[in-house]
Amino acid sequence: MSMSNNEKAASSATPRHTIALVDDDRNILTSVSIGLQAEGFTTRVYADGASALKACLENPPDLAIFDIKMPRMDGLELLQRLREKSALPVIFLTSKDEEPDEALGLAMGADDYITKPFSQRLLVARIRAILRRVEVARADAAEPAQDDTPTPDLVHRGRLSMDPARHEVRWDDRPVSLTVTEFLILETLAQRPGVIKSRNQLMDCAYNDDTYVDDRTIDSHIKRLRRKFRQVDPTFSAIETLYGAGYSFSEGG
């Protein structure tokens, strides 16, 4: 069925987000770029970090996707140099053997990471989640201050508070910075304190995709969640493990 003139006008009026893709593997650049364009994004592709840095600073995209291992300037150095001047949202592409690098990238300010091989649906879902978060933050910054009336969607569990609309997490009223995946896992656990969620259930909520993710990926996210909360509160123990069954959230933790 063809679109009406009004639908075409509305579609053309919708701004297309621009995604910068940085990877020395041209097959990945081509396939990901074609896939994102089919989803309505505009793409720019770069085969190395040095050329991408210059372009992202001079004409910033809405979001960038970096491979970690690249010639001339790898993804970690690219992120470090970029963060000196820009808060551009960044997703890392990593291999299964690059866990120390991905952890360092998140600590340096990457917004999320995806392990190769990955599905197009998973990548698009992560991109859209991050862009929504950025847009909400910008809208909040542009609006005048409002009263302190609680937002109905806020999640309060003991010392934890979560704002899904703004992707904000606080522990004892102190901010904790989480990736999109970490946020979704924590939100799933916090929605029903004391209820054990299996790794498969957490995978379904965090990935919402047919892509296979092994148990160790969820375990790694849980470790990072605990580490981030313990940087704020060394006594943090709200995420509990029931060996062989899964994880749960304790309001008294």
PDB file of C-alpha atoms in Angstrom:
ATOM      1  CA  MET A   1       0.000   0.000   0.000  1.00  0.00           C
ATOM      2  CA  SER A   2       1.449   3.379  -1.002  1.00  0.00           C
ATOM      3  CA  MET A   3       1.612   6.308   1.408  1.00  0.00           C
ATOM      4  CA  SER A   4      -0.733   9.262   1.088  1.00  0.00           C
ATOM      5  CA  ASN A   5       0.650  12.725   0.436  1.00  0.00           C
ATOM      6  CA  ASN A   6       0.164  13.645   4.099  1.00  0.00           C
ATOM      7  CA  GLU A   7       2.001  10.514   5.223  1.00  0.00           C
ATOM      8  CA  LYS A   8       4.846  11.247   2.828  1.00  0.00           C
ATOM      9  CA  ALA A   9       5.079  14.807   4.114  1.00  0.00           C
ATOM     10  CA  ALA A  10       5.148  13.611   7.713  1.00  0.00           C
ATOM     11  CA  SER A  11       7.771  11.013   6.887  1.00  0.00           C
ATOM     12  CA  SER A  12       9.992  13.531   5.090  1.00  0.00           C
ATOM     13  CA  ALA A  13       9.588  15.971   7.968  1.00  0.00           C
ATOM     14  CA  THR A  14      10.893  13.414  10.485  1.00  0.00           C
ATOM     15  CA  PRO A  15      14.576  14.139  11.110  1.00  0.00           C
ATOM     16  CA  ARG A  16      16.931  11.296  10.238  1.00  0.00           C
ATOM     17  CA  HIS A  17      19.502  10.577  12.901  1.00  0.00           C
ATOM     18  CA  THR A  18      23.072  10.363  11.656  1.00  0.00           C
ATOM     19  CA  ILE A  19      25.234   7.437  12.802  1.00  0.00           C
ATOM     20  CA  ALA A  20      29.023   7.376  12.375  1.00  0.00           C
ATOM     21  CA  LEU A  21      30.459   3.871  11.850  1.00  0.00           C
ATOM     22  CA  VAL A  22      34.154   3.337  12.534  1.00  0.00           C
ATOM     23  CA  ASP A  23      35.673  -0.062  11.694  1.00  0.00           C
ATOM     24  CA  ASP A  24      38.635  -1.239   9.626  1.00  0.00           C
ATOM     25  CA  ASP A  25      36.572  -4.203   8.372  1.00  0.00           C
ATOM     26  CA  ARG A  26      34.891  -2.886   5.237  1.00  0.00           C
ATOM     27  CA  ASN A  27      32.466  -5.817   5.111  1.00  0.00           C
ATOM     28  CA  ILE A  28      31.112  -4.806   8.533  1.00  0.00           C
ATOM     29  CA  LEU A  29      30.999  -1.141   7.532  1.00  0.00           C
ATOM     30  CA  THR A  30      29.029  -1.943   4.396  1.00  0.00           C
ATOM     31  CA  SER A  31      26.559  -4.398   5.937  1.00  0.00           C
ATOM     32  CA  VAL A  32      25.875  -2.304   9.047  1.00  0.00           C
ATOM     33  CA  SER A  33      25.552   0.886   7.024  1.00  0.00           C
ATOM     34  CA  ILE A  34      23.044  -0.669   4.612  1.00  0.00           C
ATOM     35  CA  GLY A  35      21.063  -2.126   7.505  1.00  0.00           C
ATOM     36  CA  LEU A  36      20.891   1.187   9.375  1.00  0.00           C
ATOM     37  CA  GLN A  37      19.893   3.092   6.267  1.00  0.00           C
ATOM     38  CA  ALA A  38      17.038   0.609   5.803  1.00  0.00           C
ATOM     39  CA  GLU A  39      15.912   1.518   9.335  1.00  0.00           C
ATOM     40  CA  GLY A  40      15.787   5.224   8.460  1.00  0.00           C
ATOM     41  CA  PHE A  41      19.219   6.364   9.664  1.00  0.00           C
ATOM     42  CA  THR A  42      21.810   8.366   7.753  1.00  0.00           C
ATOM     43  CA  THR A  43      25.284   6.840   8.016  1.00  0.00           C
ATOM     44  CA  ARG A  44      28.860   7.988   7.632  1.00  0.00           C
ATOM     45  CA  VAL A  45      31.622   5.380   7.486  1.00  0.00           C
ATOM     46  CA  TYR A  46      35.287   5.619   8.492  1.00  0.00           C
ATOM     47  CA  ALA A  47      37.970   2.940   8.224  1.00  0.00           C
ATOM     48  CA  ASP A  48      40.213   4.247  11.017  1.00  0.00           C
ATOM     49  CA  GLY A  49      40.022   6.232  14.233  1.00  0.00           C
ATOM     50  CA  ALA A  50      42.106   9.194  13.117  1.00  0.00           C
ATOM     51  CA  SER A  51      39.828  10.209  10.252  1.00  0.00           C
ATOM     52  CA  ALA A  52      36.734   9.520  12.377  1.00  0.00           C
ATOM     53  CA  LEU A  53      37.936  11.784  15.216  1.00  0.00           C
ATOM     54  CA  LYS A  54      38.403  14.771  12.931  1.00  0.00           C
ATOM     55  CA  ALA A  55      35.020  14.256  11.278  1.00  0.00           C
ATOM     56  CA  CYS A  56      33.114  13.685  14.536  1.00  0.00           C
ATOM     57  CA  LEU A  57      34.500  16.883  16.056  1.00  0.00           C
ATOM     58  CA  GLU A  58      33.984  19.051  12.976  1.00  0.00           C
ATOM     59  CA  ASN A  59      30.531  17.740  12.054  1.00  0.00           C
ATOM     60  CA  PRO A  60      29.157  15.650  14.931  1.00  0.00           C
ATOM     61  CA  PRO A  61      26.745  12.802  14.177  1.00  0.00           C
ATOM     62  CA  ASP A  62      23.964  11.888  16.602  1.00  0.00           C
ATOM     63  CA  LEU A  63      25.741   8.704  17.701  1.00  0.00           C
ATOM     64  CA  ALA A  64      28.936   6.836  16.854  1.00  0.00           C
ATOM     65  CA  ILE A  65      29.765   3.131  16.749  1.00  0.00           C
ATOM     66  CA  PHE A  66      33.445   2.258  17.257  1.00  0.00           C
ATOM     67  CA  ASP A  67      35.287  -0.999  16.781  1.00  0.00           C
ATOM     68  CA  ILE A  68      37.957  -1.406  19.471  1.00  0.00           C
ATOM     69  CA  LYS A  69      40.760  -2.867  17.334  1.00  0.00           C
ATOM     70  CA  MET A  70      41.674  -0.487  14.513  1.00  0.00           C
ATOM     71  CA  PRO A  71      44.848   0.832  12.846  1.00  0.00           C
ATOM     72  CA  ARG A  72      46.270   4.347  13.330  1.00  0.00           C
ATOM     73  CA  MET A  73      44.033   5.019  16.339  1.00  0.00           C
ATOM     74  CA  ASP A  74      42.080   2.263  18.102  1.00  0.00           C
ATOM     75  CA  GLY A  75      38.609   2.657  19.577  1.00  0.00           C
ATOM     76  CA  LEU A  76      39.831   3.300  23.114  1.00  0.00           C
ATOM     77  CA  GLU A  77      42.147   6.124  22.084  1.00  0.00           C
ATOM     78  CA  LEU A  78      39.454   7.491  19.799  1.00  0.00           C
ATOM     79  CA  LEU A  79      36.985   7.575  22.695  1.00  0.00           C
ATOM     80  CA  GLN A  80      39.531   9.187  25.011  1.00  0.00           C
ATOM     81  CA  ARG A  81      40.348  11.924  22.495  1.00  0.00           C
ATOM     82  CA  LEU A  82      36.673  12.448  21.701  1.00  0.00           C
ATOM     83  CA  ARG A  83      35.681  12.742  25.374  1.00  0.00           C
ATOM     84  CA  GLU A  84      38.114  15.639  25.813  1.00  0.00           C
ATOM     85  CA  LYS A  85      35.801  17.774  23.689  1.00  0.00           C
ATOM     86  CA  SER A  86      32.503  15.959  23.149  1.00  0.00           C
ATOM     87  CA  ALA A  87      29.770  13.991  24.949  1.00  0.00           C
ATOM     88  CA  LEU A  88      28.747  12.246  21.704  1.00  0.00           C
ATOM     89  CA  PRO A  89      26.972   8.931  22.492  1.00  0.00           C
ATOM     90  CA  VAL A  90      29.206   5.965  21.659  1.00  0.00           C
ATOM     91  CA  ILE A  91      28.594   2.226  21.300  1.00  0.00           C
ATOM     92  CA  PHE A  92      31.596  -0.110  21.210  1.00  0.00           C
ATOM     93  CA  LEU A  93      31.797  -3.178  19.001  1.00  0.00           C
ATOM     94  CA  THR A  94      33.879  -5.830  20.755  1.00  0.00           C
ATOM     95  CA  SER A  95      34.996  -9.409  20.291  1.00  0.00           C
ATOM     96  CA  LYS A  96      34.435 -12.075  22.923  1.00  0.00           C
ATOM     97  CA  ASP A  97      38.089 -11.933  24.005  1.00  0.00           C
ATOM     98  CA  GLU A  98      38.112  -8.149  24.580  1.00  0.00           C
ATOM     99  CA  GLU A  99      36.379  -7.969  27.988  1.00  0.00           C
ATOM    100  CA  PRO A 100      39.149  -5.905  29.690  1.00  0.00           C
ATOM    101  CA  ASP A 101      39.031  -3.426  26.806  1.00  0.00           C
ATOM    102  CA  GLU A 102      35.256  -3.127  26.857  1.00  0.00           C
ATOM    103  CA  ALA A 103      35.278  -2.568  30.629  1.00  0.00           C
ATOM    104  CA  LEU A 104      37.868   0.185  30.180  1.00  0.00           C
ATOM    105  CA  GLY A 105      35.784   1.717  27.400  1.00  0.00           C
ATOM    106  CA  LEU A 106      32.698   1.861  29.620  1.00  0.00           C
ATOM    107  CA  ALA A 107      34.754   3.437  32.397  1.00  0.00           C
ATOM    108  CA  MET A 108      36.010   6.048  29.922  1.00  0.00           C
ATOM    109  CA  GLY A 109      32.491   7.046  28.944  1.00  0.00           C
ATOM    110  CA  ALA A 110      31.146   4.671  26.287  1.00  0.00           C
ATOM    111  CA  ASP A 111      27.367   4.380  26.477  1.00  0.00           C
ATOM    112  CA  ASP A 112      27.115   0.681  25.677  1.00  0.00           C
ATOM    113  CA  TYR A 113      28.855  -2.182  23.914  1.00  0.00           C
ATOM    114  CA  ILE A 114      27.783  -5.020  21.636  1.00  0.00           C
ATOM    115  CA  THR A 115      29.750  -8.227  21.177  1.00  0.00           C
ATOM    116  CA  LYS A 116      30.411  -9.548  17.665  1.00  0.00           C
ATOM    117  CA  PRO A 117      28.700 -11.284  15.971  1.00  0.00           C
ATOM    118  CA  PHE A 118      25.499  -9.351  16.582  1.00  0.00           C
ATOM    119  CA  SER A 119      22.126  -9.016  14.891  1.00  0.00           C
ATOM    120  CA  GLN A 120      20.893  -5.876  13.188  1.00  0.00           C
ATOM    121  CA  ARG A 121      17.803  -5.852  15.431  1.00  0.00           C
ATOM    122  CA  LEU A 122      19.935  -5.781  18.560  1.00  0.00           C
ATOM    123  CA  LEU A 123      22.095  -2.933  17.267  1.00  0.00           C
ATOM    124  CA  VAL A 124      19.085  -0.863  16.182  1.00  0.00           C
ATOM    125  CA  ALA A 125      17.401  -1.400  19.564  1.00  0.00           C
ATOM    126  CA  ARG A 126      20.509  -0.186  21.406  1.00  0.00           C
ATOM    127  CA  ILE A 127      20.873   2.852  19.123  1.00  0.00           C
ATOM    128  CA  ARG A 128      17.255   3.893  19.577  1.00  0.00           C
ATOM    129  CA  ALA A 129      17.370   3.427  23.353  1.00  0.00           C
ATOM    130  CA  ILE A 130      20.435   5.665  23.653  1.00  0.00           C
ATOM    131  CA  LEU A 131      19.029   8.304  21.298  1.00  0.00           C
ATOM    132  CA  ARG A 132      15.787   8.403  23.298  1.00  0.00           C
ATOM    133  CA  ARG A 133      17.775   8.943  26.483  1.00  0.00           C
ATOM    134  CA  VAL A 134      19.764  11.771  24.898  1.00  0.00           C
ATOM    135  CA  GLU A 135      16.630  13.443  23.557  1.00  0.00           C
ATOM    136  CA  VAL A 136      14.915  13.305  26.960  1.00  0.00           C
ATOM    137  CA  ALA A 137      17.998  14.821  28.603  1.00  0.00           C
ATOM    138  CA  ARG A 138      18.085  17.645  26.058  1.00  0.00           C
ATOM    139  CA  ALA A 139      14.373  18.328  26.495  1.00  0.00           C
ATOM    140  CA  ASP A 140      14.823  18.474  30.271  1.00  0.00           C
ATOM    141  CA  ALA A 141      17.696  20.919  29.916  1.00  0.00           C
ATOM    142  CA  ALA A 142      15.626  23.173  27.645  1.00  0.00           C
ATOM    143  CA  GLU A 143      12.578  23.266  29.928  1.00  0.00           C
ATOM    144  CA  PRO A 144      12.253  25.586  32.938  1.00  0.00           C
ATOM    145  CA  ALA A 145      12.562  23.951  36.330  1.00  0.00           C
ATOM    146  CA  GLN A 146       9.384  22.283  37.542  1.00  0.00           C
ATOM    147  CA  ASP A 147       8.200  21.484  41.051  1.00  0.00           C
ATOM    148  CA  ASP A 148       9.299  18.340  42.853  1.00  0.00           C
ATOM    149  CA  THR A 149       6.134  16.357  42.153  1.00  0.00           C
ATOM    150  CA  PRO A 150       7.219  12.696  41.688  1.00  0.00           C
ATOM    151  CA  THR A 151       6.936  11.219  38.229  1.00  0.00           C
ATOM    152  CA  PRO A 152       4.603   8.191  38.212  1.00  0.00           C
ATOM    153  CA  ASP A 153       7.098   6.067  36.251  1.00  0.00           C
ATOM    154  CA  LEU A 154       9.849   6.411  38.851  1.00  0.00           C
ATOM    155  CA  VAL A 155      10.938   3.172  40.500  1.00  0.00           C
ATOM    156  CA  HIS A 156      11.782   3.343  44.228  1.00  0.00           C
ATOM    157  CA  ARG A 157      13.165   0.257  45.936  1.00  0.00           C
ATOM    158  CA  GLY A 158      14.752   0.954  49.296  1.00  0.00           C
ATOM    159  CA  ARG A 159      17.828   3.084  48.671  1.00  0.00           C
ATOM    160  CA  LEU A 160      17.503   2.688  44.893  1.00  0.00           C
ATOM    161  CA  SER A 161      15.623   5.052  42.617  1.00  0.00           C
ATOM    162  CA  MET A 162      15.325   4.669  38.840  1.00  0.00           C
ATOM    163  CA  ASP A 163      13.851   6.961  36.201  1.00  0.00           C
ATOM    164  CA  PRO A 164      13.332   4.914  33.006  1.00  0.00           C
ATOM    165  CA  ALA A 165      12.343   7.961  30.940  1.00  0.00           C
ATOM    166  CA  ARG A 166      15.620   9.723  31.703  1.00  0.00           C
ATOM    167  CA  HIS A 167      17.739   6.595  32.102  1.00  0.00           C
ATOM    168  CA  GLU A 168      18.842   7.858  35.528  1.00  0.00           C
ATOM    169  CA  VAL A 169      19.797   5.724  38.514  1.00  0.00           C
ATOM    170  CA  ARG A 170      20.520   6.917  42.047  1.00  0.00           C
ATOM    171  CA  TRP A 171      21.616   5.071  45.180  1.00  0.00           C
ATOM    172  CA  ASP A 172      21.150   6.984  48.424  1.00  0.00           C
ATOM    173  CA  ASP A 173      20.432   9.956  46.119  1.00  0.00           C
ATOM    174  CA  ARG A 174      23.888   9.624  44.520  1.00  0.00           C
ATOM    175  CA  PRO A 175      24.000   9.094  40.735  1.00  0.00           C
ATOM    176  CA  VAL A 176      25.182   5.802  39.257  1.00  0.00           C
ATOM    177  CA  SER A 177      25.994   5.779  35.531  1.00  0.00           C
ATOM    178  CA  LEU A 178      24.802   2.643  33.736  1.00  0.00           C
ATOM    179  CA  THR A 179      24.787   1.448  30.154  1.00  0.00           C
ATOM    180  CA  VAL A 180      21.462   0.708  28.497  1.00  0.00           C
ATOM    181  CA  THR A 181      21.920  -3.046  29.010  1.00  0.00           C
ATOM    182  CA  GLU A 182      22.863  -2.655  32.670  1.00  0.00           C
ATOM    183  CA  PHE A 183      19.871  -0.384  33.246  1.00  0.00           C
ATOM    184  CA  LEU A 184      17.453  -2.915  31.736  1.00  0.00           C
ATOM    185  CA  ILE A 185      18.860  -5.766  33.832  1.00  0.00           C
ATOM    186  CA  LEU A 186      18.659  -3.734  37.037  1.00  0.00           C
ATOM    187  CA  GLU A 187      15.148  -2.525  36.218  1.00  0.00           C
ATOM    188  CA  THR A 188      14.023  -6.121  35.650  1.00  0.00           C
ATOM    189  CA  LEU A 189      15.401  -7.184  39.029  1.00  0.00           C
ATOM    190  CA  ALA A 190      14.103  -4.132  40.916  1.00  0.00           C
ATOM    191  CA  GLN A 191      10.561  -4.410  39.597  1.00  0.00           C
ATOM    192  CA  ARG A 192       9.955  -7.455  41.816  1.00  0.00           C
ATOM    193  CA  PRO A 193      12.297  -7.424  44.841  1.00  0.00           C
ATOM    194  CA  GLY A 194      13.083 -10.845  46.239  1.00  0.00           C
ATOM    195  CA  VAL A 195      11.933 -12.660  43.097  1.00  0.00           C
ATOM    196  CA  ILE A 196      14.705 -14.691  41.465  1.00  0.00           C
ATOM    197  CA  LYS A 197      15.229 -13.957  37.785  1.00  0.00           C
ATOM    198  CA  SER A 198      17.030 -16.595  35.758  1.00  0.00           C
ATOM    199  CA  ARG A 199      19.765 -15.662  33.319  1.00  0.00           C
ATOM    200  CA  ASN A 200      17.397 -16.480  30.453  1.00  0.00           C
ATOM    201  CA  GLN A 201      14.781 -14.084  31.828  1.00  0.00           C
ATOM    202  CA  LEU A 202      17.383 -11.339  32.157  1.00  0.00           C
ATOM    203  CA  MET A 203      18.587 -12.021  28.614  1.00  0.00           C
ATOM    204  CA  ASP A 204      15.043 -11.658  27.302  1.00  0.00           C
ATOM    205  CA  CYS A 205      14.554  -8.313  29.052  1.00  0.00           C
ATOM    206  CA  ALA A 206      17.983  -6.871  28.272  1.00  0.00           C
ATOM    207  CA  TYR A 207      18.306  -8.000  24.662  1.00  0.00           C
ATOM    208  CA  ASN A 208      14.725  -8.536  23.406  1.00  0.00           C
ATOM    209  CA  ASP A 209      16.197 -10.316  20.440  1.00  0.00           C
ATOM    210  CA  ASP A 210      16.710 -13.747  18.950  1.00  0.00           C
ATOM    211  CA  THR A 211      20.482 -13.411  19.230  1.00  0.00           C
ATOM    212  CA  TYR A 212      22.139 -16.055  21.388  1.00  0.00           C
ATOM    213  CA  VAL A 213      23.819 -14.617  24.477  1.00  0.00           C
ATOM    214  CA  ASP A 214      25.621 -17.028  26.786  1.00  0.00           C
ATOM    215  CA  ASP A 215      25.333 -17.077  30.580  1.00  0.00           C
ATOM    216  CA  ARG A 216      28.709 -15.430  31.051  1.00  0.00           C
ATOM    217  CA  THR A 217      27.486 -12.260  29.337  1.00  0.00           C
ATOM    218  CA  ILE A 218      24.747 -11.769  31.945  1.00  0.00           C
ATOM    219  CA  ASP A 219      27.218 -12.632  34.723  1.00  0.00           C
ATOM    220  CA  SER A 220      29.606  -9.988  33.382  1.00  0.00           C
ATOM    221  CA  HIS A 221      26.860  -7.359  33.405  1.00  0.00           C
ATOM    222  CA  ILE A 222      25.979  -8.264  36.999  1.00  0.00           C
ATOM    223  CA  LYS A 223      29.632  -7.914  38.018  1.00  0.00           C
ATOM    224  CA  ARG A 224      29.797  -4.465  36.430  1.00  0.00           C
ATOM    225  CA  LEU A 225      26.552  -3.420  38.111  1.00  0.00           C
ATOM    226  CA  ARG A 226      27.901  -4.421  41.520  1.00  0.00           C
ATOM    227  CA  ARG A 227      31.218  -2.720  40.825  1.00  0.00           C
ATOM    228  CA  LYS A 228      29.544   0.553  39.839  1.00  0.00           C
ATOM    229  CA  PHE A 229      27.285   0.606  42.906  1.00  0.00           C
ATOM    230  CA  ARG A 230      30.207  -0.246  45.192  1.00  0.00           C
ATOM    231  CA  GLN A 231      32.075   2.758  43.857  1.00  0.00           C
ATOM    232  CA  VAL A 232      29.219   4.802  45.371  1.00  0.00           C
ATOM    233  CA  ASP A 233      28.617   2.558  48.388  1.00  0.00           C
ATOM    234  CA  PRO A 234      31.284  -0.046  49.306  1.00  0.00           C
ATOM    235  CA  THR A 235      28.685  -1.955  51.376  1.00  0.00           C
ATOM    236  CA  PHE A 236      26.277  -2.411  48.437  1.00  0.00           C
ATOM    237  CA  SER A 237      24.756  -5.914  48.467  1.00  0.00           C
ATOM    238  CA  ALA A 238      21.290  -5.433  46.941  1.00  0.00           C
ATOM    239  CA  ILE A 239      21.917  -7.761  43.965  1.00  0.00           C
ATOM    240  CA  GLU A 240      21.912 -11.277  45.347  1.00  0.00           C
ATOM    241  CA  THR A 241      22.996 -14.507  43.659  1.00  0.00           C
ATOM    242  CA  LEU A 242      21.241 -17.819  44.044  1.00  0.00           C
ATOM    243  CA  TYR A 243      23.743 -20.210  42.521  1.00  0.00           C
ATOM    244  CA  GLY A 244      22.280 -22.306  39.749  1.00  0.00           C
ATOM    245  CA  ALA A 245      19.050 -20.281  39.679  1.00  0.00           C
ATOM    246  CA  GLY A 246      19.819 -16.623  38.935  1.00  0.00           C
ATOM    247  CA  TYR A 247      19.739 -13.217  40.615  1.00  0.00           C
ATOM    248  CA  SER A 248      17.366 -11.148  42.734  1.00  0.00           C
ATOM    249  CA  PHE A 249      17.155  -7.621  44.143  1.00  0.00           C
ATOM    250  CA  SER A 250      16.924  -7.011  47.895  1.00  0.00           C
ATOM    251  CA  GLU A 251      15.480  -3.711  49.115  1.00  0.00           C
ATOM    252  CA  GLY A 252      17.527  -4.054  52.294  1.00  0.00           C
ATOM    253  CA  GLY A 253      20.848  -4.397  50.458  1.00  0.00           C
TER     254      GLY A 253
END
